[in-house]
PDB file of C-alpha atoms in Angstrom:
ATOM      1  CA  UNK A   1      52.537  40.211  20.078  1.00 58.00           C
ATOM      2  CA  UNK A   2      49.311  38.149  20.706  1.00 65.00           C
ATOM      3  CA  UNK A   3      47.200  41.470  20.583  1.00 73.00           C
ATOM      4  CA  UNK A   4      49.168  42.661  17.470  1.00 74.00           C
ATOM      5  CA  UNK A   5      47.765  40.093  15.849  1.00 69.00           C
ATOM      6  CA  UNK A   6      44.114  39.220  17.289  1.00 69.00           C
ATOM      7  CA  UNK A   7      43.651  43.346  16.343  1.00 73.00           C
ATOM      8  CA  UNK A   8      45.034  42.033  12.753  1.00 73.00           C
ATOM      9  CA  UNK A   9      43.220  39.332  12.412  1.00 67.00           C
ATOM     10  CA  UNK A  10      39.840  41.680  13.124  1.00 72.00           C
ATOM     11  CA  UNK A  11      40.895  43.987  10.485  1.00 75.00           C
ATOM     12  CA  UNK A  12      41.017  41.798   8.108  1.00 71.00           C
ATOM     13  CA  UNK A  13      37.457  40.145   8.820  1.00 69.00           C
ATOM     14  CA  UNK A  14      35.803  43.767   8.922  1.00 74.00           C
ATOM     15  CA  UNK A  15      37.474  44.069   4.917  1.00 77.00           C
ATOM     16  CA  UNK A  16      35.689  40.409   4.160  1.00 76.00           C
ATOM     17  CA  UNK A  17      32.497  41.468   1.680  1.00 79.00           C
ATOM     18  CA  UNK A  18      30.032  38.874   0.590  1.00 81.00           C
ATOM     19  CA  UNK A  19      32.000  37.743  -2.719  1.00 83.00           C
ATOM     20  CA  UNK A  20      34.711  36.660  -0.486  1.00 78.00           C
ATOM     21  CA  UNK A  21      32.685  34.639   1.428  1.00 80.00           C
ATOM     22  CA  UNK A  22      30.664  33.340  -2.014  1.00 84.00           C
ATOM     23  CA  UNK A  23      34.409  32.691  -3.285  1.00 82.00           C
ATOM     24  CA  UNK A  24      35.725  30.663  -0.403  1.00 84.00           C
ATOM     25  CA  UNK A  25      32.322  28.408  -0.482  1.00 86.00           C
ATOM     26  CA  UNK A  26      33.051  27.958  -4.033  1.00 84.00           C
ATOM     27  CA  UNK A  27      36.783  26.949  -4.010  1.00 83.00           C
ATOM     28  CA  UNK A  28      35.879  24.696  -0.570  1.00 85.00           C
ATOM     29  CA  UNK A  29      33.060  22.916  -2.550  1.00 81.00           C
ATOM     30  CA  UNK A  30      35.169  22.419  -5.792  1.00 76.00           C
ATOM     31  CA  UNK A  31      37.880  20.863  -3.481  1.00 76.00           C
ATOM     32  CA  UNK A  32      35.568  18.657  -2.061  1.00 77.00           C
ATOM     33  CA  UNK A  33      34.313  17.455  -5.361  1.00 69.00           C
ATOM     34  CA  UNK A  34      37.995  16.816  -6.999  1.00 68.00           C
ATOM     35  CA  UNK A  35      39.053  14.925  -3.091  1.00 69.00           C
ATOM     36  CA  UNK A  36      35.866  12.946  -4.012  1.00 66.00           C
ATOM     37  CA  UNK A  37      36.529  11.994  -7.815  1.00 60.00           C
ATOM     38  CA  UNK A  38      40.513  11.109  -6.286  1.00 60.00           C
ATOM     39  CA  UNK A  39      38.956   8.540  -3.770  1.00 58.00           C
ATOM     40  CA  UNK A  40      39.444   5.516  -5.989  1.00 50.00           C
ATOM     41  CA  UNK A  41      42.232   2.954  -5.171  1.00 47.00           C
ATOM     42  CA  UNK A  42      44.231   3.891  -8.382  1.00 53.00           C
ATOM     43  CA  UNK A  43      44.038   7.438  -8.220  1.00 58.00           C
ATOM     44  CA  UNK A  44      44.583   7.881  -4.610  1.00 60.00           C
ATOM     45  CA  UNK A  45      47.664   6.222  -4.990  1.00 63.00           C
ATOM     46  CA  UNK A  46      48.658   8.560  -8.215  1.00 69.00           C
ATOM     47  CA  UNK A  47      47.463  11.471  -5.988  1.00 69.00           C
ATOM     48  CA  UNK A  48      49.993  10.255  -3.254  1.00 72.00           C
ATOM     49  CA  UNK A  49      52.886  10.432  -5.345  1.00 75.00           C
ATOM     50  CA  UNK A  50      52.045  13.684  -6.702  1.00 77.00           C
ATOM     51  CA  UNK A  51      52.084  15.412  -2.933  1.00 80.00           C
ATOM     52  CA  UNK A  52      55.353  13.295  -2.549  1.00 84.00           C
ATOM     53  CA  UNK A  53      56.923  14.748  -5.568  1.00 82.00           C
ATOM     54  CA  UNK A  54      55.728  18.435  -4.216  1.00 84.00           C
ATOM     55  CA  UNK A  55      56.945  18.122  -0.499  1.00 88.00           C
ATOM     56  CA  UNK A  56      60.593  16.844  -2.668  1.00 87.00           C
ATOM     57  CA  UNK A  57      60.730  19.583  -4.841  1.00 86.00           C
ATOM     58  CA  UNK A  58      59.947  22.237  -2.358  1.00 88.00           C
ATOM     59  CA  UNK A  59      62.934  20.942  -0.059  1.00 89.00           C
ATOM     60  CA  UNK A  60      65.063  21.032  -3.020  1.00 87.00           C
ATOM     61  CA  UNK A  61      64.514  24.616  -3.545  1.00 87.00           C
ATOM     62  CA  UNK A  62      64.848  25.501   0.714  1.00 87.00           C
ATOM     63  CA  UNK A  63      68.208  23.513   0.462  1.00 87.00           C
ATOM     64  CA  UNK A  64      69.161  24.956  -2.479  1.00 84.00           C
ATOM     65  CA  UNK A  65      70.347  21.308  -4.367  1.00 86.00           C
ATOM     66  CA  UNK A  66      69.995  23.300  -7.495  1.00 85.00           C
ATOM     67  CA  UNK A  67      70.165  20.679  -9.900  1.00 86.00           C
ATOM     68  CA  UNK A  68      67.314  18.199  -8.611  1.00 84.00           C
ATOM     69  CA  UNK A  69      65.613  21.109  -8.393  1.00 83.00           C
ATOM     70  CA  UNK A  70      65.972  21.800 -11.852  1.00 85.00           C
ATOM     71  CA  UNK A  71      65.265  18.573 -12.807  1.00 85.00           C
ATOM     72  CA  UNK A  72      62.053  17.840 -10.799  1.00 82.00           C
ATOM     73  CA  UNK A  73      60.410  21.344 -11.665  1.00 83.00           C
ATOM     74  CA  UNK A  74      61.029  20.104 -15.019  1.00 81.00           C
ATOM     75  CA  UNK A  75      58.753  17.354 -14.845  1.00 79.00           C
ATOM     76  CA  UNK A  76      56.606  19.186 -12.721  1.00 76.00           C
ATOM     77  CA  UNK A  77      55.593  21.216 -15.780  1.00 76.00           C
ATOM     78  CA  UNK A  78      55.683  18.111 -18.244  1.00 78.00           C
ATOM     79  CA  UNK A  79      53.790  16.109 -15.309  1.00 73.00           C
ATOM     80  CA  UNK A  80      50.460  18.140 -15.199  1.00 72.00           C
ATOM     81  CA  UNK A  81      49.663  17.847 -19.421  1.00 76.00           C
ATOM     82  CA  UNK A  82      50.529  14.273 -18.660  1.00 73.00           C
ATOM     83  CA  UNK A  83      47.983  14.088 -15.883  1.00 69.00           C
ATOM     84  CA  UNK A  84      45.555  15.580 -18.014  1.00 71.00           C
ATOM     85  CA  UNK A  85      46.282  12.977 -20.678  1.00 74.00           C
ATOM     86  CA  UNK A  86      45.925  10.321 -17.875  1.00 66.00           C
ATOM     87  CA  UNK A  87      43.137  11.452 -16.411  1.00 65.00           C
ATOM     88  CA  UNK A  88      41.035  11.684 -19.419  1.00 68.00           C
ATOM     89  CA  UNK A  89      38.160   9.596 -19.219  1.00 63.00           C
ATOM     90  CA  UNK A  90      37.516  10.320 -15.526  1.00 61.00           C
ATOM     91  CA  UNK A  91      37.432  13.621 -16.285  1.00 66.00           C
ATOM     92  CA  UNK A  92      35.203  13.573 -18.969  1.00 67.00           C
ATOM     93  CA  UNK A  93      32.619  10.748 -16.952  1.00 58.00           C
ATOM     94  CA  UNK A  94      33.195  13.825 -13.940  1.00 62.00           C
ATOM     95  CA  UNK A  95      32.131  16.955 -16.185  1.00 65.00           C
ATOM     96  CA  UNK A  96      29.643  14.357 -17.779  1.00 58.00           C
ATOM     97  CA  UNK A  97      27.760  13.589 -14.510  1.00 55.00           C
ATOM     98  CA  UNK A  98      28.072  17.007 -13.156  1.00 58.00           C
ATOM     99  CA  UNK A  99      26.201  18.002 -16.514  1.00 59.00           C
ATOM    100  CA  UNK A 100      22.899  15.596 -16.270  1.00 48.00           C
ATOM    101  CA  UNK A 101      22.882  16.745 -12.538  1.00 50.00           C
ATOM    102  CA  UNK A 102      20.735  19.882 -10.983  1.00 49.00           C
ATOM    103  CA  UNK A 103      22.083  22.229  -8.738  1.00 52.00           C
ATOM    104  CA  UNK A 104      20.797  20.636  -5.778  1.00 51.00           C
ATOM    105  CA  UNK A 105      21.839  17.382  -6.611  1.00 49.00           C
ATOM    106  CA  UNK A 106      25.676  19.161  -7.396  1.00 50.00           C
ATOM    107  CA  UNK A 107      26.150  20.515  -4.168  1.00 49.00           C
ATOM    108  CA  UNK A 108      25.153  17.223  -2.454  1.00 49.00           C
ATOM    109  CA  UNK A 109      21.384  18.441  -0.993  1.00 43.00           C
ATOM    110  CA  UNK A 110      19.657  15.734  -2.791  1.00 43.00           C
ATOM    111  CA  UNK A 111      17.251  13.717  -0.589  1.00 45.00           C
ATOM    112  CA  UNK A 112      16.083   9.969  -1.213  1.00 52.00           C
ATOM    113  CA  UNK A 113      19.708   8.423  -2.221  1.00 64.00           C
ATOM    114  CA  UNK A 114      18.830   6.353   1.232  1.00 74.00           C
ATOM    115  CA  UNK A 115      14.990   4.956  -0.076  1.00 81.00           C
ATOM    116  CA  UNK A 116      17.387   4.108  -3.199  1.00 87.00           C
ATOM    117  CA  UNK A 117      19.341   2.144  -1.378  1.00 90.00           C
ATOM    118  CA  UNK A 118      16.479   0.506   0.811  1.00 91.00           C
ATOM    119  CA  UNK A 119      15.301  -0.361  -2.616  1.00 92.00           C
ATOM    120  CA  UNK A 120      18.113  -2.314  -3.986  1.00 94.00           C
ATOM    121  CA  UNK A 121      18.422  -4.114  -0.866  1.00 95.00           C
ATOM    122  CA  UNK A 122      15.167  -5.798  -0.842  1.00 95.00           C
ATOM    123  CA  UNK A 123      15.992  -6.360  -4.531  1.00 95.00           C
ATOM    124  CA  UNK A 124      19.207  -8.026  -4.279  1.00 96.00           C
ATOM    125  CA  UNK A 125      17.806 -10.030  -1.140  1.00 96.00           C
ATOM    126  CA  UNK A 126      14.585 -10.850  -3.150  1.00 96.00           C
ATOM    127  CA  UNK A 127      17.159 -11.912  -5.923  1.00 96.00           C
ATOM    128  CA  UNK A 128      19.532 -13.946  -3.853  1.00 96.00           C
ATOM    129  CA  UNK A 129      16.854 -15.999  -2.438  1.00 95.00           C
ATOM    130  CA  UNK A 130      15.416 -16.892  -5.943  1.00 95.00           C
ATOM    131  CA  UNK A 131      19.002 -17.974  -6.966  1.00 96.00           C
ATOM    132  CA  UNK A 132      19.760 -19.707  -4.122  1.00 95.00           C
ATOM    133  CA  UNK A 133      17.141 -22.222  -4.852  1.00 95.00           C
ATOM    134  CA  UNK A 134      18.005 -22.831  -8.511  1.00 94.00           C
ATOM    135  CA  UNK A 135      22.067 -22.366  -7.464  1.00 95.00           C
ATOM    136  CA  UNK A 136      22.549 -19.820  -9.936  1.00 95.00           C
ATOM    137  CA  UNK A 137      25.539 -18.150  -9.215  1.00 95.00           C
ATOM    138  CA  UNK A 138      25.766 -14.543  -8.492  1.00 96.00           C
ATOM    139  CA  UNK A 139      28.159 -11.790  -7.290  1.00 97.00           C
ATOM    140  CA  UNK A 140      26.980  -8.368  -6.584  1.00 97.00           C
ATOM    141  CA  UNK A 141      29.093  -5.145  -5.081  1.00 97.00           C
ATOM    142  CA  UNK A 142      28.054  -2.662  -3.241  1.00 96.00           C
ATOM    143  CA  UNK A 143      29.874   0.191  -3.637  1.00 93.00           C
ATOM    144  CA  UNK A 144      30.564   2.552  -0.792  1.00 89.00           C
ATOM    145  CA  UNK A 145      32.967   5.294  -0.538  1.00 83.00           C
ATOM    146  CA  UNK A 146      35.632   4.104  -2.029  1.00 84.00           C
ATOM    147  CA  UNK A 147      35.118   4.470  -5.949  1.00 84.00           C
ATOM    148  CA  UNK A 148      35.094   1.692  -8.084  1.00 89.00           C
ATOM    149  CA  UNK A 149      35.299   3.292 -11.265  1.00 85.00           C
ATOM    150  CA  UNK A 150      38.582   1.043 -12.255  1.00 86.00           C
ATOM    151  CA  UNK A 151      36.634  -1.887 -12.698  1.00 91.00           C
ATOM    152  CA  UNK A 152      33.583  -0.882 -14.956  1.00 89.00           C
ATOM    153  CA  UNK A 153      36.015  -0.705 -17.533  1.00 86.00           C
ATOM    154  CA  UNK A 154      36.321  -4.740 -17.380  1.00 92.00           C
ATOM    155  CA  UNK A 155      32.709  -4.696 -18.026  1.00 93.00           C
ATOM    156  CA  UNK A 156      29.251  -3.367 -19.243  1.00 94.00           C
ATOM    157  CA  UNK A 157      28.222   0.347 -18.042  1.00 92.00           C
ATOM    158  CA  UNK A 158      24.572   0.137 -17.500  1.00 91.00           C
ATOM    159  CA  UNK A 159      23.775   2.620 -14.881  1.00 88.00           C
ATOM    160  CA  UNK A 160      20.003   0.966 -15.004  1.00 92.00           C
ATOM    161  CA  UNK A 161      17.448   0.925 -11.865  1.00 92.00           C
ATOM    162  CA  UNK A 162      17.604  -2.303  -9.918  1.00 94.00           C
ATOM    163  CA  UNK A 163      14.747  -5.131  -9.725  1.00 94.00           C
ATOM    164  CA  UNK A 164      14.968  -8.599  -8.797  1.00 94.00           C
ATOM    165  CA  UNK A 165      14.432  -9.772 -12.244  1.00 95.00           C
ATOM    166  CA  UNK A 166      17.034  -7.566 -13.528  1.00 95.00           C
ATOM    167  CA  UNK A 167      19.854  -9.252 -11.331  1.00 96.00           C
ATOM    168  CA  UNK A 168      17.979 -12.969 -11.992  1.00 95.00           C
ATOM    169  CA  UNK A 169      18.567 -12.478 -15.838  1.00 95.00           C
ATOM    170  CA  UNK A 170      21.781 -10.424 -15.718  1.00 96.00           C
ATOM    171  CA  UNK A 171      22.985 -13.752 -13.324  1.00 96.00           C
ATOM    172  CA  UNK A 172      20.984 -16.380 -15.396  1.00 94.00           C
ATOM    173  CA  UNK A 173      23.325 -19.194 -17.036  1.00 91.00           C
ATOM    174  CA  UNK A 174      23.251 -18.073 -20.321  1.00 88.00           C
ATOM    175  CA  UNK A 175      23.012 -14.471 -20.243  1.00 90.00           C
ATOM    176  CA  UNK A 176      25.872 -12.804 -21.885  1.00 89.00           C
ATOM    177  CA  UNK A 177      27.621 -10.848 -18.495  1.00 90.00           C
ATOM    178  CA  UNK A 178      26.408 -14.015 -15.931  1.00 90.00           C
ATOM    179  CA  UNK A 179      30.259 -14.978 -15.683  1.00 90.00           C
ATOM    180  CA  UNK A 180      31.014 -11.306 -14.366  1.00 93.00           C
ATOM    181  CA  UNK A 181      30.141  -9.425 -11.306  1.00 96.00           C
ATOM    182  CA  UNK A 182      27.610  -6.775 -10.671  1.00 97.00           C
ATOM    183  CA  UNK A 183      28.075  -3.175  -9.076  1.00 96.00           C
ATOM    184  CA  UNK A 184      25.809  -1.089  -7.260  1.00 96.00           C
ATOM    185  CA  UNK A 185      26.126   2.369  -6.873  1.00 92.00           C
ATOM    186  CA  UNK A 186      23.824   4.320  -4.779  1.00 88.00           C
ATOM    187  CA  UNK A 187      21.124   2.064  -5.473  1.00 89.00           C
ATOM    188  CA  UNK A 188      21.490   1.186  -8.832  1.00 92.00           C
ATOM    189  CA  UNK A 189      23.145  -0.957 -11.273  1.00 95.00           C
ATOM    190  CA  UNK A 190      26.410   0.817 -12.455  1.00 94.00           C
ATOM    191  CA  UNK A 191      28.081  -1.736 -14.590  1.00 95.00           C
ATOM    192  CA  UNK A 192      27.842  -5.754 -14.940  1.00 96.00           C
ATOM    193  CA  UNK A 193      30.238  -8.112 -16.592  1.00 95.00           C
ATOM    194  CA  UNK A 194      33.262  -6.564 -14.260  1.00 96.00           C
ATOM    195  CA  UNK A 195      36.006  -8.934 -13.516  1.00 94.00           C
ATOM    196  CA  UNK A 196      37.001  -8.595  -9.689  1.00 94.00           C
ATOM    197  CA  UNK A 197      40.458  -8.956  -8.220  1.00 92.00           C
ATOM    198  CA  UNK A 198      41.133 -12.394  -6.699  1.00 93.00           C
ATOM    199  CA  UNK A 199      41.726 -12.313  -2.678  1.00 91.00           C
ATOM    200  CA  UNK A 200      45.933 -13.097  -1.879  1.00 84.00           C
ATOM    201  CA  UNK A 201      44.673 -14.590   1.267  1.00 87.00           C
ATOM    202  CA  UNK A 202      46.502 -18.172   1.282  1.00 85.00           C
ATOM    203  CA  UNK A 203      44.555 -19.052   4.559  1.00 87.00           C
ATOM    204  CA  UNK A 204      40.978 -19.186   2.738  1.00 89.00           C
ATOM    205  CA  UNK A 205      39.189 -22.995   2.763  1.00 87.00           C
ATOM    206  CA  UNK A 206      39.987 -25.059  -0.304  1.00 86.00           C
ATOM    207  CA  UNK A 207      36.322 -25.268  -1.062  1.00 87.00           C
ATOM    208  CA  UNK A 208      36.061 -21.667  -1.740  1.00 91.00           C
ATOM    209  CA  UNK A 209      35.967 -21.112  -5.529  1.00 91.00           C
ATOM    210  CA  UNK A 210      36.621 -17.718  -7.623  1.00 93.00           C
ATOM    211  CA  UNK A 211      33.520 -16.545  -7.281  1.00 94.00           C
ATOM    212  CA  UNK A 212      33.920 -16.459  -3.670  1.00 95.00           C
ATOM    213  CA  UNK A 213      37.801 -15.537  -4.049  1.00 94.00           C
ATOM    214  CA  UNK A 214      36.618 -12.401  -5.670  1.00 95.00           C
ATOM    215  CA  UNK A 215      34.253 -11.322  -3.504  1.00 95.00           C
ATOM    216  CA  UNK A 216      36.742 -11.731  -0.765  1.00 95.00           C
ATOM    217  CA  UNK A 217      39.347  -9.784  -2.637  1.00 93.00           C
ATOM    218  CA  UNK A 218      36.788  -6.869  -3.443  1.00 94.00           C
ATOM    219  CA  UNK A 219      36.209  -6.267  -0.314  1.00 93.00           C
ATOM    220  CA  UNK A 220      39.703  -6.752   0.690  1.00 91.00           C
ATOM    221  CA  UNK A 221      41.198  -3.524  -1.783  1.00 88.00           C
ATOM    222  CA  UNK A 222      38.012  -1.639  -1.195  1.00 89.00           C
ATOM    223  CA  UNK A 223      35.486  -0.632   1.353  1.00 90.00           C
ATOM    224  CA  UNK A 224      32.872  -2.065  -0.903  1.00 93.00           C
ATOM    225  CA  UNK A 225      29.980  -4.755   0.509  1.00 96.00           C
ATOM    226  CA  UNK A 226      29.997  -8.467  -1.737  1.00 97.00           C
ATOM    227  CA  UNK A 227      27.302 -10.798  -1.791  1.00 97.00           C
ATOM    228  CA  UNK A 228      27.622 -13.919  -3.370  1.00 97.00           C
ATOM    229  CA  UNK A 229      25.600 -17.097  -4.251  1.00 96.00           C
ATOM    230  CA  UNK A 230      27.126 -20.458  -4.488  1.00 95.00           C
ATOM    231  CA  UNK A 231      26.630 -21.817  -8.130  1.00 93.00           C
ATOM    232  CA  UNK A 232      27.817 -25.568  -6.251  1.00 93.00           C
ATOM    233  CA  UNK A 233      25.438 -24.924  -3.085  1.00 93.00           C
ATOM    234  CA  UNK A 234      22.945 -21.774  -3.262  1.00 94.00           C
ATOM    235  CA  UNK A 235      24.632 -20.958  -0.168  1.00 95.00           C
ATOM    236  CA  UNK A 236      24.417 -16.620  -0.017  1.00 97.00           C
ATOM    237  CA  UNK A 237      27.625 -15.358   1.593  1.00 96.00           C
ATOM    238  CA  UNK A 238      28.605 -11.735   2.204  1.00 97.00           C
ATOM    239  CA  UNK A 239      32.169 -10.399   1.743  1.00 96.00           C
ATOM    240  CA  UNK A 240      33.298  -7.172   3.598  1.00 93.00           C
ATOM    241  CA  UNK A 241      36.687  -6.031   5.202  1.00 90.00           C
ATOM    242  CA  UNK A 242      38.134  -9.406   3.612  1.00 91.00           C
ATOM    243  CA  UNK A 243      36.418 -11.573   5.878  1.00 92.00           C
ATOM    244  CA  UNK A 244      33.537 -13.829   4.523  1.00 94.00           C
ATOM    245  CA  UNK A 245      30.451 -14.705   6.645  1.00 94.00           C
ATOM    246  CA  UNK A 246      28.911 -17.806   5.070  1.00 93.00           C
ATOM    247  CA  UNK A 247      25.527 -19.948   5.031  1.00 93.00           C
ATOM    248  CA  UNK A 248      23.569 -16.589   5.249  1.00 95.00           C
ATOM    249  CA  UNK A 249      19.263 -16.592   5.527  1.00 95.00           C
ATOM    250  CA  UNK A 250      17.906 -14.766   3.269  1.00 94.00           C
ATOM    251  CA  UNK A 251      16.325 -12.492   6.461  1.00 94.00           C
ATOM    252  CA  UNK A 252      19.931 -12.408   7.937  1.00 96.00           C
ATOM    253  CA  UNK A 253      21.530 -10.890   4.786  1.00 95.00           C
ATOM    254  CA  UNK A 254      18.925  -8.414   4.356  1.00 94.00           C
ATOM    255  CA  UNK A 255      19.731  -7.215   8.105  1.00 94.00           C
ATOM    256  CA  UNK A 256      23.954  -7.416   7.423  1.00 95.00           C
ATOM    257  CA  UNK A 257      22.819  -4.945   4.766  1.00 95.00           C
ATOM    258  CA  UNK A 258      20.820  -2.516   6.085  1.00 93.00           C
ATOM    259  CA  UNK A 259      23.408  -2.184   9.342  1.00 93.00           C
ATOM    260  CA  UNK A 260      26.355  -1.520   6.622  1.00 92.00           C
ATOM    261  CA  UNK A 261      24.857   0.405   3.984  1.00 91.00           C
ATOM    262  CA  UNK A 262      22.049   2.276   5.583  1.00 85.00           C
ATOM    263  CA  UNK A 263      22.802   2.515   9.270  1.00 79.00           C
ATOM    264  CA  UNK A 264      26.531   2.254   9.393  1.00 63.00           C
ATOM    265  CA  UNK A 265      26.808   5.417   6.716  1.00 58.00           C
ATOM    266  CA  UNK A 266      24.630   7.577   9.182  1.00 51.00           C
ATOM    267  CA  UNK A 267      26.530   6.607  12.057  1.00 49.00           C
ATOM    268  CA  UNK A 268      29.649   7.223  10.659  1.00 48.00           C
ATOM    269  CA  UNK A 269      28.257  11.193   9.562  1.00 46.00           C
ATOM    270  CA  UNK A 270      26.288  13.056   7.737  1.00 44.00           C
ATOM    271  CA  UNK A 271      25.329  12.355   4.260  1.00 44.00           C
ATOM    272  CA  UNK A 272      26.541  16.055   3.498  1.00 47.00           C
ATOM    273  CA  UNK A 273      27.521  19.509   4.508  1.00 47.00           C
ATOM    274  CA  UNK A 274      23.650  20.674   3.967  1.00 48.00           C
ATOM    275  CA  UNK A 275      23.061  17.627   6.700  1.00 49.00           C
ATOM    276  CA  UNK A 276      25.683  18.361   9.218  1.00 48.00           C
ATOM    277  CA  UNK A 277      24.275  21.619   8.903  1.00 50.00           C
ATOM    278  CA  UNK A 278      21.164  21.285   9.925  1.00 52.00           C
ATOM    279  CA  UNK A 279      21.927  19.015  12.082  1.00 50.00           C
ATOM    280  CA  UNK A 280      24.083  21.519  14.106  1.00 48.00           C
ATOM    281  CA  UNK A 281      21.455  23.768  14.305  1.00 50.00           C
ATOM    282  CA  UNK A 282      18.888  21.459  14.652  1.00 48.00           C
ATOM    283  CA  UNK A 283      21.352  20.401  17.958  1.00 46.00           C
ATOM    284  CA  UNK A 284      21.464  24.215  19.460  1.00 46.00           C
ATOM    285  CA  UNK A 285      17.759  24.497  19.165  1.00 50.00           C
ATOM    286  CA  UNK A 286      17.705  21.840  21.614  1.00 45.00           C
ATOM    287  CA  UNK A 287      20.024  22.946  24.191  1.00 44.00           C
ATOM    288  CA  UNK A 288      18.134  26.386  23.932  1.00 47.00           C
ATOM    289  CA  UNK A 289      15.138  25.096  24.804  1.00 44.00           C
ATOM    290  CA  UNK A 290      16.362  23.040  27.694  1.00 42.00           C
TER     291      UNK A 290
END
């Protein structure tokens, strides 16, 4: 039986041309993408359902309960214009983006998103330390791999490169989107004005305010990073896994970001599938030549 089948398998790779191959890579990268766009809190959950709904209407049909069947291949078929209506505007930002993009930057090849990120670091850092002496108050979000697409909506999209002055007026007193927060993605400034949900966390310290409460409760519903300045104190405090770690230096925040953002994504893997990659054969070069 096992040989019936290894000499099967081998007949079918010996039929495999090079459009095959081209065709899998294709499908497997166009998976990848739509798993990507789905990674935001509110879709993943929509997503969830919909594999729910699937696994039920496929044991349905085994066990032959005829008329839930019926009913949920019904809205099977209504469900996917719906989803389309639904999913409107992300789809349209999706085929936007993947429109103003080259090829390289499309497959995920694209070097220098890291130096982008080294960049807004020592802006926001620069930043936070100027606030913190006049105690203006600021929030700023880090995005990370959890989308947070749901929330530009409550603001202004700016998708603008980041400087200290940029974040110093966006945050000054008087500035139109001051009262909001700020989000960051891949080292620049996505959207401002964004209102953040407040942490549930009844055990926080009466002197936290909603500034702070929001920061916590970012980083409590995402994966995101939060710094905030105390409008009260100028005290810079950094948000992430719903804890808050307070009464930061301006030296010690700038080191809690680089671990997270710069050297916490590279230990946790490759940027992308070019990376791993070359990485792998970077790896067997070495063991060849020792």
């Amino acid at each position: 039986m096992t040989t019936t089948l290894f000499n099967g398998f081998l007949t079918s790779l010996m039929t495999i041309k090079l459009i095959d191959v081209v065709d899998i890579l294709v499908v497997a990268c166009l998976l990848y993408k739509v798993i990507s766009m789905i990674r935001a809190t509110r879709t993943s959950r929509i997503a969830k359902s919909i594999v729910l709904l699937l696994v039920v209407t496929w044991v349905t049909s085994v066990l032959h309960m005829n008329s839930l069947y019926f009913i949920l291949s019904r809205i099977m078929e209504i469900g996917f214009i719906a989803l389309v209506i639904m999913f409107q505007p992300e789809l349209r930002r999706f085929l936007e983006r993947v429109g103003s993009k080259s090829l390289k930057e499309i497959v995920g090849a694209g070097r220098g998103e890291s130096q982008e990120v080294d960049r807004a670091i020592e802006a926001v850092v620069t930043a936070c330390e100027s606030m913190s002496k006049t105690r203006t108050g600021a929030l700023i979000v880090f995005e990370r791999n959890m989308l947070l697409d749901e929330y530009f909506k409550t603001g202004t999209v700016l998708d603008a490169s980041i400087s200290d002055e940029l974040l110093r007026n966006i945050f000054f007193p008087k500035a139109a989107l001051h009262d909001g927060a700020v989000i960051l993605r891949r080292g620049r400034v996505a959207a401002a004005g964004c209102v953040l949900p407040l942490s549930e966390n009844t055990h926080l310290s009466s002197d936290l305010g909603t500034r702070h409460r929001a920061g916590i409760g970012m980083s409590e519903s995402s994966d995101a990073v939060v710094v905030i300045v105390s409008e009260e104190t100028g005290t810079i405090s950094a948000a992430l896994g719903g804890m808050l770690k307070r009464h930061l230096a301006p030296r010690t925040l700038e080191r809690l970001l680089t671990n997270e953002l710069v050297n916490g994504q590279e230990d946790r893997k490759p940027a992308n599938f070019y990376e791993r990659f070359r990485g792998r054969l970077t790896r067997k070069g070495d063991r060849r030549e020792k």
